[in-house]
Coordinates of C-alpha atoms and ligand atoms in Angstrom, one line a residue:
X1 CA -280.5 -12.2 66.8
X2 CA -282.0 -12.8 63.4
X3 CA -279.0 -12.3 60.7
X4 CA -280.1 -10.6 57.6
X5 CA -276.9 -9.2 56.4
X6 CA -275.5 -12.2 54.0
X7 CA -273.8 -9.9 51.7
X8 CA -271.6 -8.7 54.2
X9 CA -270.5 -11.9 55.5
X10 CA -271.9 -15.6 56.2
X11 CA -271.8 -17.6 59.1
X12 CA -269.2 -20.2 59.0
X13 CA -270.5 -23.6 58.1
X14 CA -270.3 -26.2 60.9
X15 CA -268.7 -28.5 58.1
X16 CA -266.1 -25.9 57.4
X17 CA -265.3 -25.3 61.0
X18 CA -264.8 -29.1 61.4
X19 CA -262.4 -29.2 58.4
X20 CA -260.6 -26.5 59.8
X21 CA -259.9 -27.6 63.2
X22 CA -257.0 -30.0 63.0
X23 CA -255.2 -27.2 61.0
X24 CA -256.1 -24.5 64.0
X25 CA -255.3 -27.1 66.8
X26 CA -252.6 -29.4 65.6
X27 CA -251.1 -29.1 62.4
X28 CA -248.6 -26.1 62.0
X29 CA -246.4 -26.8 59.5
X30 CA -245.2 -24.5 56.8
X31 CA -247.1 -25.8 53.7
X32 CA -244.1 -24.7 51.8
X33 CA -241.2 -26.7 53.8
X34 CA -239.9 -29.7 52.6
X35 CA -240.6 -32.0 56.0
X36 CA -243.3 -34.5 55.7
X37 CA -245.6 -32.3 57.7
X38 CA -244.9 -29.6 55.2
X39 CA -245.8 -32.0 52.4
X40 CA -249.1 -32.9 54.1
X41 CA -250.1 -29.2 54.5
X42 CA -249.2 -28.6 50.9
X43 CA -251.2 -31.6 49.8
X44 CA -254.1 -30.2 52.1
X45 CA -254.2 -27.0 50.2
X46 CA -253.6 -28.4 46.6
X47 CA -257.2 -30.6 47.6
X48 CA -258.6 -27.0 48.6
X49 CA -257.6 -25.8 45.5
X50 CA -259.2 -28.2 43.4
X51 CA -262.2 -27.7 45.2
X52 CA -262.5 -24.0 44.8
X53 CA -261.6 -24.3 41.0
X54 CA -264.5 -27.0 40.7
X55 CA -266.9 -24.7 42.4
X56 CA -265.9 -21.8 40.0
X57 CA -266.5 -24.2 37.4
X58 CA -264.6 -22.3 34.6
X59 CA -262.4 -24.0 32.0
X60 CA -258.7 -23.1 31.1
X61 CA -257.4 -21.6 34.2
X62 CA -256.4 -21.8 37.7
X63 CA -256.6 -20.4 41.1
X64 CA -253.9 -18.7 43.1
X65 CA -255.0 -18.2 47.0
X66 CA -255.0 -14.5 48.2
X67 CA -255.6 -13.0 51.6
X68 CA -259.1 -11.7 50.4
X69 CA -261.0 -10.9 47.5
X70 CA -259.9 -7.2 47.9
X71 CA -256.4 -8.7 47.4
X72 CA -257.3 -10.4 44.5
X73 CA -259.1 -7.6 42.7
X74 CA -256.0 -5.1 43.4
X75 CA -253.6 -7.9 42.2
X76 CA -255.8 -8.5 38.8
X77 CA -256.0 -4.7 38.0
X78 CA -252.3 -3.4 39.1
X79 CA -250.7 -6.7 37.8
X80 CA -252.5 -6.5 34.3
X81 CA -251.5 -2.9 34.0
X82 CA -247.8 -3.7 34.8
X83 CA -248.0 -6.5 31.8
X84 CA -250.1 -4.0 29.6
X85 CA -249.0 -4.4 25.9
X86 CA -247.8 -0.8 24.5
X87 CA -250.6 1.5 23.5
X88 CA -253.4 -0.1 25.9
X89 CA -253.8 2.2 28.7
X90 CA -257.4 2.3 29.4
X91 CA -259.6 0.4 31.8
X92 CA -263.4 0.7 31.6
X93 CA -265.6 -0.4 34.7
X94 CA -268.8 0.8 35.8
X95 CA -270.4 3.1 38.4
X96 CA -271.7 0.3 40.5
X97 CA -268.8 -1.7 41.2
X98 CA -267.6 -2.7 44.7
X99 CA -264.7 0.1 46.4
X100 CA -262.3 -2.7 45.8
X101 CA -262.4 -2.3 42.1
X102 CA -263.5 1.5 42.0
X103 CA -260.7 2.7 44.3
X104 CA -257.9 0.6 42.8
X105 CA -259.0 2.0 39.4
X106 CA -258.9 5.4 40.7
X107 CA -255.5 4.8 42.3
X108 CA -254.4 3.8 38.7
X109 CA -256.0 6.8 37.3
X110 CA -253.9 9.0 39.5
X111 CA -250.6 7.4 38.0
X112 CA -251.6 7.7 34.3
X113 CA -254.1 5.0 33.3
X114 CA -256.9 6.4 31.1
X115 CA -260.3 5.5 33.0
X116 CA -263.8 5.0 32.1
X117 CA -266.6 4.5 34.6
X118 CA -269.7 3.9 32.8
X119 CA -273.0 4.8 34.3
X120 CA -275.9 2.6 34.7
X121 CA -279.6 2.3 33.7
X122 CA -282.1 3.0 36.3
X123 CA -282.5 -0.7 36.8
X124 CA -278.6 -1.2 37.8
X125 CA -278.0 -3.0 34.4
X126 CA -275.2 -1.7 32.0
X127 CA -275.9 -0.4 28.5
X128 CA -274.1 -2.6 26.3
X129 CA -274.4 0.0 23.4
X130 CA -272.5 2.4 25.8
X131 CA -270.0 -0.1 26.3
X132 CA -269.6 -0.9 22.6
X133 CA -268.9 2.8 22.0
X134 CA -266.3 2.6 24.6
X135 CA -264.3 -0.4 23.3
X136 CA -261.2 0.2 21.1
X137 CA -257.7 -0.9 20.5
X138 CA -256.9 1.4 23.7
X139 CA -258.6 -0.6 26.1
X140 CA -256.5 -2.7 28.2
X141 CA -259.3 -4.3 30.9
X142 CA -263.1 -4.2 31.4
X143 CA -264.1 -5.0 34.9
X144 CA -267.9 -5.5 35.8
X145 CA -269.4 -7.6 38.7
X146 CA -271.7 -10.4 38.1
X147 CA -273.9 -9.7 41.2
X148 CA -273.7 -6.4 42.9
X149 CA -273.1 -6.5 46.6
X150 CA -275.7 -3.7 47.5
X151 CA -278.8 -4.3 45.1
X152 CA -278.2 -7.8 43.9
X153 CA -278.5 -6.9 40.2
X154 CA -276.6 -9.2 37.6
X155 CA -274.9 -8.1 34.6
X156 CA -274.5 -9.9 31.4
X157 CA -271.0 -11.1 31.9
X158 CA -270.3 -13.6 28.9
X159 CA -271.7 -10.8 26.7
X160 CA -269.4 -8.2 28.1
X161 CA -266.4 -10.8 27.9
X162 CA -267.3 -11.1 24.5
X163 CA -267.0 -7.8 23.6
X164 CA -264.0 -7.0 25.7
X165 CA -262.2 -9.7 23.7
X166 CA -263.3 -8.7 20.2
X167 CA -261.6 -5.3 21.3
X168 CA -258.4 -7.1 22.3
X169 CA -259.2 -6.3 26.1
X170 CA -259.0 -8.4 29.1
X171 CA -262.1 -8.9 31.2
X172 CA -262.1 -9.0 35.0
X173 CA -265.2 -10.4 37.0
X174 CA -265.8 -9.6 40.5
X175 CA -267.6 -12.7 41.3
X176 CA -267.7 -12.3 45.0
X177 CA -271.6 -12.1 45.6
X178 CA -272.1 -14.7 42.7
X179 CA -269.8 -17.5 43.7
X180 CA -271.4 -20.4 45.5
X181 CA -274.9 -18.9 44.9
X182 CA -275.1 -18.6 40.9
X183 CA -273.5 -20.6 38.3
X184 CA -270.7 -18.1 37.2
X185 CA -270.7 -16.8 33.5
X186 CA -268.2 -18.2 31.1
X187 CA -265.9 -15.6 29.3
X188 CA -263.9 -13.5 31.7
X189 CA -260.2 -14.1 32.2
X190 CA -259.8 -13.1 35.8
X191 CA -262.3 -13.7 38.6
X192 CA -262.2 -12.8 42.2
X193 CA -263.9 -14.8 44.6
X194 CA -264.0 -14.8 48.6
X195 CA -264.5 -17.7 51.2
X196 CA -266.5 -15.6 54.0
X197 CA -269.4 -14.8 51.4
X198 CA -270.0 -18.7 51.1
X199 CA -269.9 -19.8 54.8
X200 CA -266.2 -20.0 54.5
X201 CA -263.5 -18.2 57.1
X202 CA -262.4 -14.5 56.7
X203 CA -258.9 -13.6 55.7
X204 CA -258.8 -15.9 52.3
X205 CA -259.8 -15.1 48.8
X206 CA -258.7 -16.4 45.3
X207 CA -258.2 -15.0 41.7
X208 CA -258.9 -17.5 38.9
X209 CA -256.8 -17.0 36.0
X210 CA -257.1 -17.8 32.3
X211 CA -254.0 -19.7 31.4
X212 CA -251.4 -17.0 29.7
X213 CA -253.7 -14.1 31.2
X214 CA -252.0 -14.1 34.5
X215 CA -251.3 -10.7 36.0
X216 CA -247.7 -9.5 37.3
X217 CA -247.0 -10.3 40.8
X218 CA -248.4 -7.7 43.2
X219 CA -246.3 -9.2 46.4
X220 CA -242.9 -10.0 46.2
X221 CA -240.9 -12.5 48.2
X222 CA -240.8 -16.5 48.7
X223 CA -242.2 -17.0 45.1
X224 CA -245.2 -18.9 46.5
X225 CA -248.5 -19.6 44.2
X226 CA -246.3 -20.0 40.7
X227 CA -244.2 -17.1 41.8
X228 CA -247.0 -14.9 41.3
X229 CA -248.3 -14.4 44.7
X230 CA -245.4 -14.5 47.6
X231 CA -246.5 -15.2 51.3
X232 CA -246.8 -18.3 53.4
X233 CA -250.3 -19.6 52.9
X234 CA -252.6 -20.3 55.9
X235 CA -253.3 -24.2 55.6
X236 CA -256.4 -23.6 57.6
X237 CA -257.9 -20.9 55.7
X238 CA -257.2 -22.5 52.6
X239 CA -258.9 -25.8 53.7
X240 CA -261.8 -23.9 55.1
X241 CA -262.2 -22.2 51.7
X242 CA -262.1 -25.7 49.9
X243 CA -264.6 -27.0 52.5
X244 CA -266.9 -24.0 52.0
X245 CA -266.8 -24.5 47.9
X246 CA -267.5 -28.1 48.1
X247 CA -270.2 -27.7 50.1
X248 CA -271.9 -24.6 48.2
X249 CA -271.3 -27.1 44.9
X250 CA -273.0 -29.7 46.8
X251 CA -275.9 -27.4 48.2
X252 CA -276.1 -25.2 44.8
X253 CA -279.6 -26.1 43.9
X254 CA -280.9 -26.8 47.3
X255 CA -279.6 -23.3 48.5
X256 CA -280.9 -21.5 45.5
X257 CA -284.5 -23.0 46.1
X258 CA -284.5 -22.0 49.4
X259 CA -283.6 -18.4 48.7
X260 CA -286.2 -18.5 46.3
X261 CA -288.8 -19.4 48.9
X262 CA -287.3 -16.9 51.2
X263 CA -287.5 -14.1 48.8
X264 CA -291.4 -14.8 48.4
X265 CA -291.8 -14.9 52.1
X266 CA -289.8 -11.8 52.8
X267 CA -292.0 -9.7 50.2
X268 CA -295.3 -11.1 51.4
X269 CA -294.2 -10.3 55.2
X270 CA -293.2 -6.6 54.2
X271 CA -296.6 -5.9 52.8
X272 CA -297.4 -2.8 50.7
X273 CA -295.5 0.4 50.4
X274 CA -291.7 -0.7 49.7
X275 CA -290.3 -0.3 46.3
X276 CA -287.2 -2.8 45.0
X277 CA -284.3 -0.8 44.1
X278 CA -282.7 -2.4 41.1
X279 CA -284.0 -4.8 38.5
X280 CA -286.7 -7.2 39.7
X281 CA -285.8 -9.7 37.0
X282 CA -282.2 -9.6 36.6
X283 CA -281.1 -10.4 40.1
X284 CA -279.8 -12.4 42.8
X285 CA -282.9 -13.3 45.1
X286 CA -281.1 -13.4 48.5
X287 CA -280.6 -9.7 48.3
X288 CA -283.7 -7.5 49.0
X289 CA -282.7 -3.7 48.5
X290 CA -286.1 -1.9 49.2
X291 CA -286.9 1.9 49.8
X292 CA -290.0 3.5 51.3
X293 CA -291.2 7.0 51.0
X294 CA -290.1 9.0 54.0
X295 CA -288.2 6.2 55.9
X296 CA -285.2 6.8 58.0
X297 CA -283.1 3.6 57.3
X298 CA -280.7 4.2 59.9
X299 CA -283.3 5.1 62.7
X300 CA -285.1 1.5 61.7
X301 CA -281.6 -0.1 62.1
X302 CA -281.2 1.7 65.6
X303 CA -284.7 0.7 66.7
X304 CA -284.2 -3.0 65.7
X305 CA -281.1 -4.0 67.4
X306 CA -281.9 -7.7 67.5
X307 CA -282.2 -7.7 63.7
X308 CA -278.9 -7.7 61.6
X309 CA -279.5 -5.5 58.6
X310 CA -278.1 -2.8 56.5
X311 CA -278.0 0.2 54.5
X312 CA -276.2 -0.8 51.8
X313 CA -272.9 -2.3 51.8
X314 CA -270.9 -2.6 55.2
X315 CA -268.6 -0.1 53.9
X316 CA -271.0 2.2 52.9
X317 CA -273.0 1.8 56.1
X318 CA -269.8 2.6 58.3
X319 CA -269.0 5.6 56.6
X320 CA -272.2 7.5 56.7
X321 CA -272.0 8.2 53.1
X322 CA -275.0 7.6 50.7
X323 CA -274.5 4.6 48.8
X324 CA -272.6 5.1 45.4
X325 CA -275.0 2.4 43.8
X326 CA -278.0 3.8 44.8
X327 CA -276.9 7.3 43.7
X328 CA -275.9 5.6 40.2
X329 CA -279.3 4.3 39.8
X330 CA -280.5 7.8 40.1
X331 CA -281.9 8.0 43.5
X332 CA -281.6 11.5 45.3
X333 CA -280.0 11.7 48.8
X334 CA -283.2 11.3 50.7
X335 CA -284.3 8.2 48.7
X336 CA -280.9 6.6 49.8
X337 CA -281.6 7.3 53.1
X338 CA -284.9 5.4 52.9
X339 CA -283.4 2.2 51.6
X340 CA -282.3 -0.8 53.5
X341 CA -280.7 -4.1 52.5
X342 CA -282.0 -7.5 53.7
X343 CA -279.6 -10.4 53.1
X344 CA -280.5 -14.0 53.5
X345 CA -279.2 -17.4 52.7
X346 CA -278.8 -21.0 53.4
X347 CA -279.2 -20.7 57.1
X348 CA -282.1 -18.4 57.3
X349 CA -285.5 -19.7 58.1
X350 CA -288.6 -18.7 56.5
X351 CA -290.0 -18.1 60.2
X352 CA -287.3 -15.7 61.3
X353 CA -287.4 -13.7 58.0
X354 CA -291.0 -13.4 57.8
X355 CA -290.9 -12.4 61.7
X356 CA -288.2 -9.9 60.9
X357 CA -289.9 -8.6 57.8
X358 CA -293.2 -8.1 59.9
X359 CA -291.5 -6.2 62.4
X360 CA -289.6 -3.9 60.2
X361 CA -292.8 -3.0 58.3
X362 CA -294.3 -2.5 61.4
X363 CA -291.4 -0.1 62.7
X364 CA -291.6 1.5 59.3
X365 CA -295.3 2.4 59.6
X366 CA -294.9 3.7 63.2
X367 CA -292.2 6.1 62.1
X368 CA -294.7 7.2 59.2
X369 CA -297.2 8.1 62.2
X370 CA -294.7 9.7 64.5
X371 CA -293.5 12.0 61.4
X372 CA -297.0 12.9 60.0
Ligands
PLP401 N1 -266.4 -7.3 46.0 C1 -267.7 -7.6 46.5 C2 -268.6 -7.3 45.4 C3 -267.8 -7.6 47.7 O1 -269.2 -7.8 48.3 C4 -266.7 -7.7 48.8 C5 -267.1 -7.8 50.0 O2 -267.9 -7.0 50.7 C6 -265.4 -7.5 48.1 C7 -265.3 -7.4 46.7 C8 -264.2 -7.7 49.0 O3 -264.2 -9.0 49.5 P1 -263.3 -9.1 50.7 O4 -264.1 -8.8 51.8 O5 -262.7 -10.7 50.7 O6 -261.9 -8.4 50.6

């Protein structure tokens, strides 16, 4: 199996598995209990917290662990609305955001929040003039992701945060696909990240919160995580997240250079006839979303059972719905069906990627001949 679905999830790093092992097999204490074992688990979680904070690299805030980035995003949005100053009732976001943002915003809109979803330009980038026109004293929060999960396009987060702050609004950045891969942009007040996208375990994420901008609690109960997010933390998951963050920090340059080389190898092996979806300059190069005239992407995936790649996001692929991100770029239904996403990273070898891309190209050409 050649795994080319790094945006959906990433393989667990061996170093992470090793760090988690004692917390799976031997150490079972509740990190919030006052016993010596409890304190040991608590201390391990605090080390992990520092590791995640260091890898996030932003100043003036701290991290609370959550069960996923989806939870972190729900919490950031709903908890900020809960604490909104009088008169600030609007959320501004973008049509290409992940469902965790869009669906939560729609949920809030159904309960009275005034929601603006900005379109994107054909290259997937937000139009800052358009954003400027939307920002006024009624805006509570602006939510924009740093790297898009379907097309890899990056947004100018620091500029967006500056503009939001000038209007007195908060800025939430979904940094799930940027974290551990690119430097996170300065500026946002709230930043959501997830362990399983950086070779950590599934089932743990985090919300970085600027001091003083913490959202109201979403989960109530035992008061863990400074009273902001109740629920017993899982030391094994937090330790795994910390180890993955530390590794991502140490490997940052090496991983980045590796991905740049892989991108070039993939483009070369695919050959002519493909169009890259989204900006070719403002992007993360471990995400290659491409289309080809007349291609049936779903058939290609079915034909190449030993290569794992996808049609768009894992959610969009599962639902059979055309990707809302590709639609936002202006692609019609036919072109969204002719698009595939290849995602690669730390453990992808140049040889396997070139091999997979050559086979993808050969099958695409065969489809054309069959359909001709
Ligand atoms: N945001 C983006 C951009 C993602 O790619 C994902 C995962 O696919 C999420 C949010 C949700 O992350 P999690 O799986 O931790 O809930």
